mmCIF file of C-alpha atoms and ligand atoms in Angstrom:
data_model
loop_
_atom_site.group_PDB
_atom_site.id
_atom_site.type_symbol
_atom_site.label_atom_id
_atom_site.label_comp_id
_atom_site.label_asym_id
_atom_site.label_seq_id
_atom_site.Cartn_x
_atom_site.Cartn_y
_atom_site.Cartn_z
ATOM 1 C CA UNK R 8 -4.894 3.955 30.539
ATOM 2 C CA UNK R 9 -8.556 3.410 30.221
ATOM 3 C CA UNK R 10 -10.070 6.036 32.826
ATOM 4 C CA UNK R 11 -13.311 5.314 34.814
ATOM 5 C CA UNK R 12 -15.903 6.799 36.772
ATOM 6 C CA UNK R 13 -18.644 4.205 38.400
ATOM 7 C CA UNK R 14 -21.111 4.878 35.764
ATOM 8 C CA UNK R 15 -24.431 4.212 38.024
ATOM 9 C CA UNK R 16 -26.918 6.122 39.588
ATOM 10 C CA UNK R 17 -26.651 7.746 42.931
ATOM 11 C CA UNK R 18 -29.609 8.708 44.930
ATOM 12 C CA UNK R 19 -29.278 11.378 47.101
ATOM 13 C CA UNK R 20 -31.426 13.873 49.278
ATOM 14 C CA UNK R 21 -34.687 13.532 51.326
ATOM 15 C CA UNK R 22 -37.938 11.150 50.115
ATOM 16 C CA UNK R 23 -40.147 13.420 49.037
ATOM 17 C CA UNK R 24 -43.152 12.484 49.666
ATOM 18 C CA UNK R 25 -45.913 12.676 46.574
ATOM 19 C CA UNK R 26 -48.876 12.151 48.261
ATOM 20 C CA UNK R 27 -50.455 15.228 47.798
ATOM 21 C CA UNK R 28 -50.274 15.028 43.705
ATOM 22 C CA UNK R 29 -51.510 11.496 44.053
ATOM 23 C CA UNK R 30 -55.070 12.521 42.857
ATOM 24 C CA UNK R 31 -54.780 16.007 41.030
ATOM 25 C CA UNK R 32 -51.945 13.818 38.603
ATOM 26 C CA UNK R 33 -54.547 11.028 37.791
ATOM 27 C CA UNK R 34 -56.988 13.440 36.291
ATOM 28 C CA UNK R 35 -59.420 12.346 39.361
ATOM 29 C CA UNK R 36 -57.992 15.163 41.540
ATOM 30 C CA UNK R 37 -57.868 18.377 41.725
ATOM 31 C CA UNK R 38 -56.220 19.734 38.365
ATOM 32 C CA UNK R 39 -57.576 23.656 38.399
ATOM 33 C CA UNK R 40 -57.009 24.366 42.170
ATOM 34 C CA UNK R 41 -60.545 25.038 42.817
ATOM 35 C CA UNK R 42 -60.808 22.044 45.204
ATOM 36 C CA UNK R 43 -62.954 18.316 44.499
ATOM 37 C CA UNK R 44 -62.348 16.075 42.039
ATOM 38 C CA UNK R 45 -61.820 16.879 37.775
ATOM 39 C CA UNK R 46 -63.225 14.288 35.590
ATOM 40 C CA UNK R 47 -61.309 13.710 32.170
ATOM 41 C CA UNK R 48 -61.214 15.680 28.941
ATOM 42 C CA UNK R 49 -59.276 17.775 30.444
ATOM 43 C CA UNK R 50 -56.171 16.729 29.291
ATOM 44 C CA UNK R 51 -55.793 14.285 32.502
ATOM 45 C CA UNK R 52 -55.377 10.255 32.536
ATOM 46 C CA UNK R 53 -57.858 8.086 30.690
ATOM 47 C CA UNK R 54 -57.500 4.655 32.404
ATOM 48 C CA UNK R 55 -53.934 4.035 33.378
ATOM 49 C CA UNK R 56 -52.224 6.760 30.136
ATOM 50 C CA UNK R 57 -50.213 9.069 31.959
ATOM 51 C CA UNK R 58 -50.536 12.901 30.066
ATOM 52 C CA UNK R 59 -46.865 14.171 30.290
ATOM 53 C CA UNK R 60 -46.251 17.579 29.413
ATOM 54 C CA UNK R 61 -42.383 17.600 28.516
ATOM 55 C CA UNK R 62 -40.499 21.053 27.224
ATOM 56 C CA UNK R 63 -37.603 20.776 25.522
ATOM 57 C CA UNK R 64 -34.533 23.070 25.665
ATOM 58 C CA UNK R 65 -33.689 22.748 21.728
ATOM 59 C CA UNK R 66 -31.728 20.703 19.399
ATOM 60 C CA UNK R 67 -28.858 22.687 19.705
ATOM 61 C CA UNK R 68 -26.129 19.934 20.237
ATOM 62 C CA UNK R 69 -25.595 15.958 19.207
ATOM 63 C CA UNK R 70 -26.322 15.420 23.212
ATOM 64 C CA UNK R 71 -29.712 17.022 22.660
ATOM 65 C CA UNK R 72 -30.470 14.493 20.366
ATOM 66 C CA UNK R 73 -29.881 11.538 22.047
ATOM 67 C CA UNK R 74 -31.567 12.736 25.382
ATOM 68 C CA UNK R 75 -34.448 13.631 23.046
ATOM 69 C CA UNK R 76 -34.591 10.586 21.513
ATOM 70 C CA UNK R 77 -34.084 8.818 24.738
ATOM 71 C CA UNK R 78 -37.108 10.664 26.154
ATOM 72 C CA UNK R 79 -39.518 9.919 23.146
ATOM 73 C CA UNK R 80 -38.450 6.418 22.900
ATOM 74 C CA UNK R 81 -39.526 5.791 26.843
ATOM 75 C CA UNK R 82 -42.735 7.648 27.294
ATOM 76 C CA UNK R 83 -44.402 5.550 24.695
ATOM 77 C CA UNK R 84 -48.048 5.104 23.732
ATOM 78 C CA UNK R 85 -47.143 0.602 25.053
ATOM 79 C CA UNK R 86 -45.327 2.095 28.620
ATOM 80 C CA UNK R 87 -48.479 3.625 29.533
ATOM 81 C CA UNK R 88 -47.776 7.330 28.522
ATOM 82 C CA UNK R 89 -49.275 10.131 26.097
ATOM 83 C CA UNK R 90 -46.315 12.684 25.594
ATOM 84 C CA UNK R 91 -46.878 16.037 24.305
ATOM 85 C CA UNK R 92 -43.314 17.269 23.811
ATOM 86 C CA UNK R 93 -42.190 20.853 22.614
ATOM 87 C CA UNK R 94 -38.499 22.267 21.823
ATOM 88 C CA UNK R 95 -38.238 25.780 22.924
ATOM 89 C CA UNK R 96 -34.887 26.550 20.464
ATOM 90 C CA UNK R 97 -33.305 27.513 23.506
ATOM 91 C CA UNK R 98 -35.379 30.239 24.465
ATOM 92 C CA UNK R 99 -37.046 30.332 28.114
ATOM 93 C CA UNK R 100 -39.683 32.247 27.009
ATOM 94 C CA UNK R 101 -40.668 29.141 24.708
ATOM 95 C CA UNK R 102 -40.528 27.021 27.758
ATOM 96 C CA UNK R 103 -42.200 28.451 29.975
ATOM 97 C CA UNK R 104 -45.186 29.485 27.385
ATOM 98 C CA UNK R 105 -45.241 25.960 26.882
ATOM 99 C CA UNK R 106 -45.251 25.228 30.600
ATOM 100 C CA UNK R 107 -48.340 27.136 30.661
ATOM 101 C CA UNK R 108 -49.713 25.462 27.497
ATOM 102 C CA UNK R 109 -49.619 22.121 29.531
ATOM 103 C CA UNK R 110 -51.242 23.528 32.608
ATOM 104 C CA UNK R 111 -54.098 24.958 30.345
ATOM 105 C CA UNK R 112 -53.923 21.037 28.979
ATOM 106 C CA UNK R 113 -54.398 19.652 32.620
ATOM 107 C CA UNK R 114 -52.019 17.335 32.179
ATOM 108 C CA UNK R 115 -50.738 14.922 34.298
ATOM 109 C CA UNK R 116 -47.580 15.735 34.600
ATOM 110 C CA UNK R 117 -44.959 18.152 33.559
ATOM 111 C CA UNK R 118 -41.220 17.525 32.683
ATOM 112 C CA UNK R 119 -38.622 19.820 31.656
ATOM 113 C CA UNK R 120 -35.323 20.490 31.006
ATOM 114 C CA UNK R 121 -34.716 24.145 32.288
ATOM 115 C CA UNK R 122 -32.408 26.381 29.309
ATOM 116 C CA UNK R 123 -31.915 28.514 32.670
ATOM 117 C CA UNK R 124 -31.075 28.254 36.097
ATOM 118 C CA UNK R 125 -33.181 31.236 36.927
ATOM 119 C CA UNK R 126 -36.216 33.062 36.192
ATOM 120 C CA UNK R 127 -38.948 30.212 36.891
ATOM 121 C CA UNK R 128 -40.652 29.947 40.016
ATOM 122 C CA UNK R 129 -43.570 32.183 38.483
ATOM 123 C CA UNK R 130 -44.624 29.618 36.361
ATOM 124 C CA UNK R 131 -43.869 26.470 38.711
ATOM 125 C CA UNK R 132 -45.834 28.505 41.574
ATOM 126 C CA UNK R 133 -48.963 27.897 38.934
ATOM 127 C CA UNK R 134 -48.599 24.250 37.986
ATOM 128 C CA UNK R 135 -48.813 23.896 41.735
ATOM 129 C CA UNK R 136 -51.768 26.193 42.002
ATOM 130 C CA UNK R 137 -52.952 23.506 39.116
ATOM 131 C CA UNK R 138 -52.141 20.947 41.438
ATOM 132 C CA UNK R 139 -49.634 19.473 38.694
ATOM 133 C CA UNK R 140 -46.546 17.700 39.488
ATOM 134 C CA UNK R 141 -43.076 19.113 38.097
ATOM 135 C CA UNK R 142 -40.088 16.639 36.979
ATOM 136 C CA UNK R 143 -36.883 17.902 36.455
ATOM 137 C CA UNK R 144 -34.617 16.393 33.700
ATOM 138 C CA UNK R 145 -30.634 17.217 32.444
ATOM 139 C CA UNK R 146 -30.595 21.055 33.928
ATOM 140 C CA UNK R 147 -31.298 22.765 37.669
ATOM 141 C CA UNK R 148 -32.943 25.476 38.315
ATOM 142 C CA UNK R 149 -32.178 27.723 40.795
ATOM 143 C CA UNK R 150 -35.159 28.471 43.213
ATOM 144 C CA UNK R 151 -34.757 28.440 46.824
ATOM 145 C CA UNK R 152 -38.234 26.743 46.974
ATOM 146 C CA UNK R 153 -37.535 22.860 45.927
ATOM 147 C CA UNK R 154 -41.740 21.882 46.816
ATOM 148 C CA UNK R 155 -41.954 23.335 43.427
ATOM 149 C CA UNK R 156 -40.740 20.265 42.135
ATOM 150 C CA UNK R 157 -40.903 16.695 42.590
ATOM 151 C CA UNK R 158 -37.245 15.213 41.582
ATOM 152 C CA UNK R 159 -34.081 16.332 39.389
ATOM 153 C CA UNK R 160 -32.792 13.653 37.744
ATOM 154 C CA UNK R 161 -28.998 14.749 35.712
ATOM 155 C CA UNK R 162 -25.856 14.844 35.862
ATOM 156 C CA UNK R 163 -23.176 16.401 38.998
ATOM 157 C CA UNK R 164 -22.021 19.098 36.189
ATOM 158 C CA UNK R 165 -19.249 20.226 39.010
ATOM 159 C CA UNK R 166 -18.143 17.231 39.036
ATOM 160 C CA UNK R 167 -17.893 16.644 35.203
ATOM 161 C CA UNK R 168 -15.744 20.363 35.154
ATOM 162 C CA UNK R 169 -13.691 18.919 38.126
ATOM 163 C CA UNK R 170 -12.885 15.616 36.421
ATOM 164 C CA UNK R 171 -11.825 17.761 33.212
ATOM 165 C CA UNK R 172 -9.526 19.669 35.772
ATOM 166 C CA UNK R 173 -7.945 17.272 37.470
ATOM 167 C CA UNK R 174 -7.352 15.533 33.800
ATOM 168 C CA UNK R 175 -5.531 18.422 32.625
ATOM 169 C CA UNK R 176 -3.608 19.721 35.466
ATOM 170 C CA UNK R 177 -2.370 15.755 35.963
ATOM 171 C CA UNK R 178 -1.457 15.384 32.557
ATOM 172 C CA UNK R 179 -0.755 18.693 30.796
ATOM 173 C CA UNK R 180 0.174 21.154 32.784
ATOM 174 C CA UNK R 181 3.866 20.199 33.798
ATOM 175 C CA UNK R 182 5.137 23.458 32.416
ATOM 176 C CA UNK R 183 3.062 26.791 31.359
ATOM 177 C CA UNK R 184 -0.344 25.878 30.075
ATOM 178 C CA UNK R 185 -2.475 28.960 28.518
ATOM 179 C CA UNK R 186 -6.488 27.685 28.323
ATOM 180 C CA UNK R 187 -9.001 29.234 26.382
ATOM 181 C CA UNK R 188 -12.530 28.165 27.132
ATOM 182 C CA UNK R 189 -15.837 27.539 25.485
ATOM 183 C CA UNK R 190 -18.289 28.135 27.773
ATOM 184 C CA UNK R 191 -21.982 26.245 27.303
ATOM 185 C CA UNK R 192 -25.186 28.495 27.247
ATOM 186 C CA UNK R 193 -24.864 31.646 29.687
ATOM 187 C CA UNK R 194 -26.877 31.208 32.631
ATOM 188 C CA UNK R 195 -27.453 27.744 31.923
ATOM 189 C CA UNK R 196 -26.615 25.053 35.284
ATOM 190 C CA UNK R 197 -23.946 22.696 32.933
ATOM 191 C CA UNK R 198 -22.045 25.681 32.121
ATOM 192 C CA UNK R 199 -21.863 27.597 35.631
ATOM 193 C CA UNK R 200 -21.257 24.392 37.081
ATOM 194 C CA UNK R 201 -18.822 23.047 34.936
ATOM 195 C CA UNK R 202 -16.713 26.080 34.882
ATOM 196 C CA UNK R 203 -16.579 26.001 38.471
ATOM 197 C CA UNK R 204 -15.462 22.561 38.700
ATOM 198 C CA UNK R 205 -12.861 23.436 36.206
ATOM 199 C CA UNK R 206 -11.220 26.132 37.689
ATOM 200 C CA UNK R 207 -11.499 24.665 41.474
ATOM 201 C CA UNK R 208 -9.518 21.460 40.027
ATOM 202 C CA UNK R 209 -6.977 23.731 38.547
ATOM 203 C CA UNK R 210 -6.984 26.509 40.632
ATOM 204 C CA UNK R 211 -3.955 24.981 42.517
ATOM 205 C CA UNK R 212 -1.869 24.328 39.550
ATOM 206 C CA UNK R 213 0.543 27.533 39.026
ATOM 207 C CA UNK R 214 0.955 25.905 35.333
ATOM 208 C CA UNK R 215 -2.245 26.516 34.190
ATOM 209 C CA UNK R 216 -3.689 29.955 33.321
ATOM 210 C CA UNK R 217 -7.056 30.952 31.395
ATOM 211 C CA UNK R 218 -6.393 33.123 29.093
ATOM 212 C CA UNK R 219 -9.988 33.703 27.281
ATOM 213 C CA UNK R 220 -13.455 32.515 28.226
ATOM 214 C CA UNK R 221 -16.387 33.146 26.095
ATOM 215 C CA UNK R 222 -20.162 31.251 25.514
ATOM 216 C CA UNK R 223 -20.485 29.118 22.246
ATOM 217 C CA UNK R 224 -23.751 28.376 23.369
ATOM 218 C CA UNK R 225 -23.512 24.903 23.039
ATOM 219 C CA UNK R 226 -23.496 24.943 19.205
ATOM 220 C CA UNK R 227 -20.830 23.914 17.056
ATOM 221 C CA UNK R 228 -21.049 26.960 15.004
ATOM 222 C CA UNK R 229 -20.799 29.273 17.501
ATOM 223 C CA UNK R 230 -17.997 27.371 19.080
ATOM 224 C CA UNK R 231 -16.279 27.573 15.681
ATOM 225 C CA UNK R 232 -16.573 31.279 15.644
ATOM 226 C CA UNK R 233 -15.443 31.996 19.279
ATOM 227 C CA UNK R 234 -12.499 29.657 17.804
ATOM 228 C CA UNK R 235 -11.556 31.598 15.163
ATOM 229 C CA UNK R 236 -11.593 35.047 17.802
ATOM 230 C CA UNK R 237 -9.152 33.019 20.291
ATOM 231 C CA UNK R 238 -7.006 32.160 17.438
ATOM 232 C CA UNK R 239 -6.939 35.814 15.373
ATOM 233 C CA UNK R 240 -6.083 37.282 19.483
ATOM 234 C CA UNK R 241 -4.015 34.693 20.973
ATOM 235 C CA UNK R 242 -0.877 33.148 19.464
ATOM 236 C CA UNK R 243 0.015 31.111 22.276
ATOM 237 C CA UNK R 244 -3.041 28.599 23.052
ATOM 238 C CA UNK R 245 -2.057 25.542 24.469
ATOM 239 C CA UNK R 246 -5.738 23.814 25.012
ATOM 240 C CA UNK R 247 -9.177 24.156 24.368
ATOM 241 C CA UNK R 248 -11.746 23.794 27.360
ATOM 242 C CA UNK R 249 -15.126 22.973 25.632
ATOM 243 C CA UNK R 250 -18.424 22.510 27.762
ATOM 244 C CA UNK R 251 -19.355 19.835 25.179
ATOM 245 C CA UNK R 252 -18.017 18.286 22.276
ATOM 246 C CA UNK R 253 -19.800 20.106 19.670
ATOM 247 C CA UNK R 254 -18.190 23.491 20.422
ATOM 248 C CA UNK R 255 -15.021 21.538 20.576
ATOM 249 C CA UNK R 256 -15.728 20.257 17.314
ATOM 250 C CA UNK R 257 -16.246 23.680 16.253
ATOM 251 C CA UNK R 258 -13.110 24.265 17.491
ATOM 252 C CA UNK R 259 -11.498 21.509 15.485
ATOM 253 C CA UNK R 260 -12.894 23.090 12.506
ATOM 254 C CA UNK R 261 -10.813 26.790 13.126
ATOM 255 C CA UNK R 262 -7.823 25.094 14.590
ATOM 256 C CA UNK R 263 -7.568 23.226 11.380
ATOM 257 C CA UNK R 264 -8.856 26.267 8.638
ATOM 258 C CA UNK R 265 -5.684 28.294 10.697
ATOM 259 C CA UNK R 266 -3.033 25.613 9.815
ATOM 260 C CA UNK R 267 -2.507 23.559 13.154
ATOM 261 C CA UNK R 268 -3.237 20.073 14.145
ATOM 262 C CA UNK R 269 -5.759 20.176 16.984
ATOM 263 C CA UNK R 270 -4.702 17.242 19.778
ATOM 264 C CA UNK R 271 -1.180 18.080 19.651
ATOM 265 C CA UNK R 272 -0.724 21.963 18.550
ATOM 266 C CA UNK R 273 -3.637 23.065 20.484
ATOM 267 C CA UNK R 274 -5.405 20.059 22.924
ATOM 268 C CA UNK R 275 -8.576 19.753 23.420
ATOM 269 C CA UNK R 276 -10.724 18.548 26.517
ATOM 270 C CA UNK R 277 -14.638 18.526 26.563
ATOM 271 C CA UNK R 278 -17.528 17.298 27.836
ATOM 272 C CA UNK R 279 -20.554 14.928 26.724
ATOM 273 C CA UNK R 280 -19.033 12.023 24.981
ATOM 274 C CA UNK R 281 -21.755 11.747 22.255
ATOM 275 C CA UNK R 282 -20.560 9.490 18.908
ATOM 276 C CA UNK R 283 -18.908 12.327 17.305
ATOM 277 C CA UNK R 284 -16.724 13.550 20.318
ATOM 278 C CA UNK R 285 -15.772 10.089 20.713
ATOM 279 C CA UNK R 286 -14.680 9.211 17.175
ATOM 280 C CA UNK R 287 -12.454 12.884 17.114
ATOM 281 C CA UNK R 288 -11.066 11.258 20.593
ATOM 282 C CA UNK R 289 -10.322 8.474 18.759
ATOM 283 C CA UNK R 290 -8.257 10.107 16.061
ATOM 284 C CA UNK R 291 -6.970 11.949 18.168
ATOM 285 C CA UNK R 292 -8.060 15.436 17.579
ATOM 286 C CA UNK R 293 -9.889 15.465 21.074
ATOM 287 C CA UNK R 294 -7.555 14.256 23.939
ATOM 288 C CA UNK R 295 -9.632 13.842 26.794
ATOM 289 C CA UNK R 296 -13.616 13.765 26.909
ATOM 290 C CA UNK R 297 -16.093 13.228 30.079
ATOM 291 C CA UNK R 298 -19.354 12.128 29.984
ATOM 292 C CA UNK R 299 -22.660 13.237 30.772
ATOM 293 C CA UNK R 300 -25.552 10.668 29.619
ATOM 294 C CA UNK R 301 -28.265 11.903 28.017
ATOM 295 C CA UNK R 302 -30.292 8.606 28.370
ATOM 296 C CA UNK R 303 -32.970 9.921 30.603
ATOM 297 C CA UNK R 304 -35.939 8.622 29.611
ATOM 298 C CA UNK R 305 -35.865 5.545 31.899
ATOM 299 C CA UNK R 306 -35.146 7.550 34.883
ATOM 300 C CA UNK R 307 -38.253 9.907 33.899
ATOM 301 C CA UNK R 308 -41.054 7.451 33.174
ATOM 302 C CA UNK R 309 -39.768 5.830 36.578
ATOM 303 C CA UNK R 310 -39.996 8.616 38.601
ATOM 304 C CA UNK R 311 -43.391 9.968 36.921
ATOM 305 C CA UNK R 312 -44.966 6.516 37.705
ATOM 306 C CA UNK R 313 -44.221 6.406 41.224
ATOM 307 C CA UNK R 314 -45.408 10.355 41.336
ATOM 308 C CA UNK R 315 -48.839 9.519 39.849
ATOM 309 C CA UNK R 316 -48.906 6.399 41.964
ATOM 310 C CA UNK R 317 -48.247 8.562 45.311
ATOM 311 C CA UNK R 318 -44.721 6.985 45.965
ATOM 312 C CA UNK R 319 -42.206 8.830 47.798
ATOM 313 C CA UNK R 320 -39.546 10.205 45.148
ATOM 314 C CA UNK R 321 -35.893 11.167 45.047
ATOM 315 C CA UNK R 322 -35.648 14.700 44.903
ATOM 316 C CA UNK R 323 -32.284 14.289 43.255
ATOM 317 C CA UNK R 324 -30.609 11.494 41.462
ATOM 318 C CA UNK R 325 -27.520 12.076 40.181
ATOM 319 C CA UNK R 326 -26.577 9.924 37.116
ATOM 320 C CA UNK R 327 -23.051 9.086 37.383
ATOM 321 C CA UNK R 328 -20.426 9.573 34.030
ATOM 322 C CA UNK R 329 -17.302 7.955 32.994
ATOM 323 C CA UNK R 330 -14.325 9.990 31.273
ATOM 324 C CA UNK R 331 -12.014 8.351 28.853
ATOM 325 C CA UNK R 332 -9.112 8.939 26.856
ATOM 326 C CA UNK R 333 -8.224 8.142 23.634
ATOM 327 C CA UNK R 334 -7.714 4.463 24.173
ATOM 328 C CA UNK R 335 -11.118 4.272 26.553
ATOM 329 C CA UNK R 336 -12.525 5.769 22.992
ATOM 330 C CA UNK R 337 -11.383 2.928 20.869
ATOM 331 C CA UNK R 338 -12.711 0.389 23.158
ATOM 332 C CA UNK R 339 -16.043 2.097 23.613
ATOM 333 C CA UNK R 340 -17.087 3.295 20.581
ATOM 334 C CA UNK R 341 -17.961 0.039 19.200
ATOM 335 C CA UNK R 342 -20.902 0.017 21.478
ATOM 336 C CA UNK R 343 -21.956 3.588 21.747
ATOM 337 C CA UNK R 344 -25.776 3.652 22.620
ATOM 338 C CA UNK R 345 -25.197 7.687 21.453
HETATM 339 C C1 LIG C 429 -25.881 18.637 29.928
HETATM 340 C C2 LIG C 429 -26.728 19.304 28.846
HETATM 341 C C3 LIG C 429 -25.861 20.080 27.920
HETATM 342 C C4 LIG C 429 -24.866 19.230 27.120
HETATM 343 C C5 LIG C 429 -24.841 19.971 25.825
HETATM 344 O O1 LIG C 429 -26.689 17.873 30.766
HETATM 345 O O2 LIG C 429 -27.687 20.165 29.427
HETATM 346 O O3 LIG C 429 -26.701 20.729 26.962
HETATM 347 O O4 LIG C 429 -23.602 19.118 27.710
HETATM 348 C C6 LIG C 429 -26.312 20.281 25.640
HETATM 349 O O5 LIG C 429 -24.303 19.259 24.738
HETATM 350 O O6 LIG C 429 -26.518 21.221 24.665
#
């Protein structure tokens, strides 16, 4: 049964207008916040180049890469952009040094992918001061002040948990289930949200009980190693929740070094649907996987353009996933862009 979401973009919330970044974002404007216009060498645009400041979370996972590589491939030197880009190995202090790197730049723009939910409207409060636009890409943040940004463009991560959910409660939870999870980054927005999502699609199934929850982080090692604690302190684990596929492959890994066939002893459901997670899915070692595309880099240079042109923006487009099973992975692996 080939399972499918509508994988397109929805567009959701209030026009917000961009007016005000119009000329501070073309390097004619304002970039310092002391009022009147800022000519260039100061990091703003040359002719039509847009400057784009973009900080990385890491290159902790396969679905780093491929957003990463989406992101480079896009804001190209021929589509009109110069892109400074820096991966903060997961650490917000990285990213928000590098936030302030950009601002000291006068760039034209800055685009990030928040590690955190929390902890940043310090250092957005001052690339307003700069009178530099923000772009969100992949991750939220939390802030109850949303001028501090222009657009979010990423996945509905509740959804994503909820899809996994309702997956699992439909299709292996007729008797006692016990669920250990893998839980993405602490604090991070995929792994709050997708919890959630998890448990409120479950939460109605009597079946289905989580037994252990812990952060891999993302990684595939540390998912391995969270594995291995499950397995030494539970003998009775029926499936493996993973925030993404590598910390289900990690999984894979321990299920296997402990003597058990993972997709049948132990199941396994996760979340990305990168090349990897999809060929396991495929030979059955994964049983269910949802997506969240990382191809954002279309979606950003769009939504930077129309912010340095003064065009009203989307303050939040959700990009839409599929899910499959393994049948959906046969047919669709093929033509994996990632
Ligand atoms: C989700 C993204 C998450 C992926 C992980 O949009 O932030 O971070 O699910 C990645 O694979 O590490």
């Amino acid at each position: 049964m080939f399972s499918t979401f509508t994988a397109r973009r929805r567009l959701t919330g209030v026009l917000a207008g961009a007016a005000i970044f119009a000329l501070a974002a073309c390097g004619g404007g304002d970039t310092d916040g002391g009022g009147g216009a800022e000519g260039d060498g100061d990091g703003g645009t040359s002719g039509d180049t847009i400057v784009v400041g973009f900080s990385q979370v890491g290159a902790e996972s396969g679905w780093r890469a491929a957003n990463t590589k989406s992101i480079q491939d896009t804001l190209t030197a021929e589509n009109g952009f110069d892109l400074k880009f820096s991966d903060a190995q997961q650490k917000q202090e990285n990213q928000i040094q590098a936030i302030r790197s950009y601002i000291a730049q006068g760039v034209d723009v800055i685009a990030f992918s928040p590690v955190v939910e929390s902890g940043w409207d310090s250092v957005l409060e001052e690339a307003r001061d700069a009178g530099i636009p923000v772009v969100l890409t992949d991750r939220a943040v939390d802030s109850e002040d949303d001028t501090l940004y222009e657009s979010f463009i990423g996945s509905d991560f509740v959804l994503e948990g909820e899809m996994a959910g309702e997956w699992v409660s439909e299709n292996l939870a007729a008797e006692q289930l016990n669920v250990v999870e893998l839980q993405g980054t602490t604090g991070a927005a995929p792994a709050i949200d997708r919890k959630t999502g998890f448990e409120s699609a479950t939460a109605g199934n009597p079946n289905i009980e989580i037994i252990a929850s812990q952060t891999g982080n993302f990684t595939r090692t540390e998912g391995k190693q969270v594995m291995e604690g499950f397995l030494q302190a539970h003998d009775d684990i029926d499936l493996v929740f993973a925030h993404n596929d590598d910390m289900g492959l990690g999984a894979i890994e321990a299920i296997e070094a402990a003597g058990m066939v993972p997709g049948e002893d132990i199941k396994i459901v996760t979340i990305d649907a990168v090349k990897d997670g999809m060929q396991a899915l495929a030979d059955g070692k994964i049983n269910y996987i949802v997506e969240c595309n990382p191809l954002l880099g279309p979606d950003l240079a769009e939504i930077i353009k129309s912010v340095i042109a003064g065009e009203p923006v989307e303050k939040r487009i959700v990009v839409e996933d599929l899910a499959f099973d393994q049948e959906a992975a046969i047919e669709a692996l093929p033509t994996r862009e990632y």
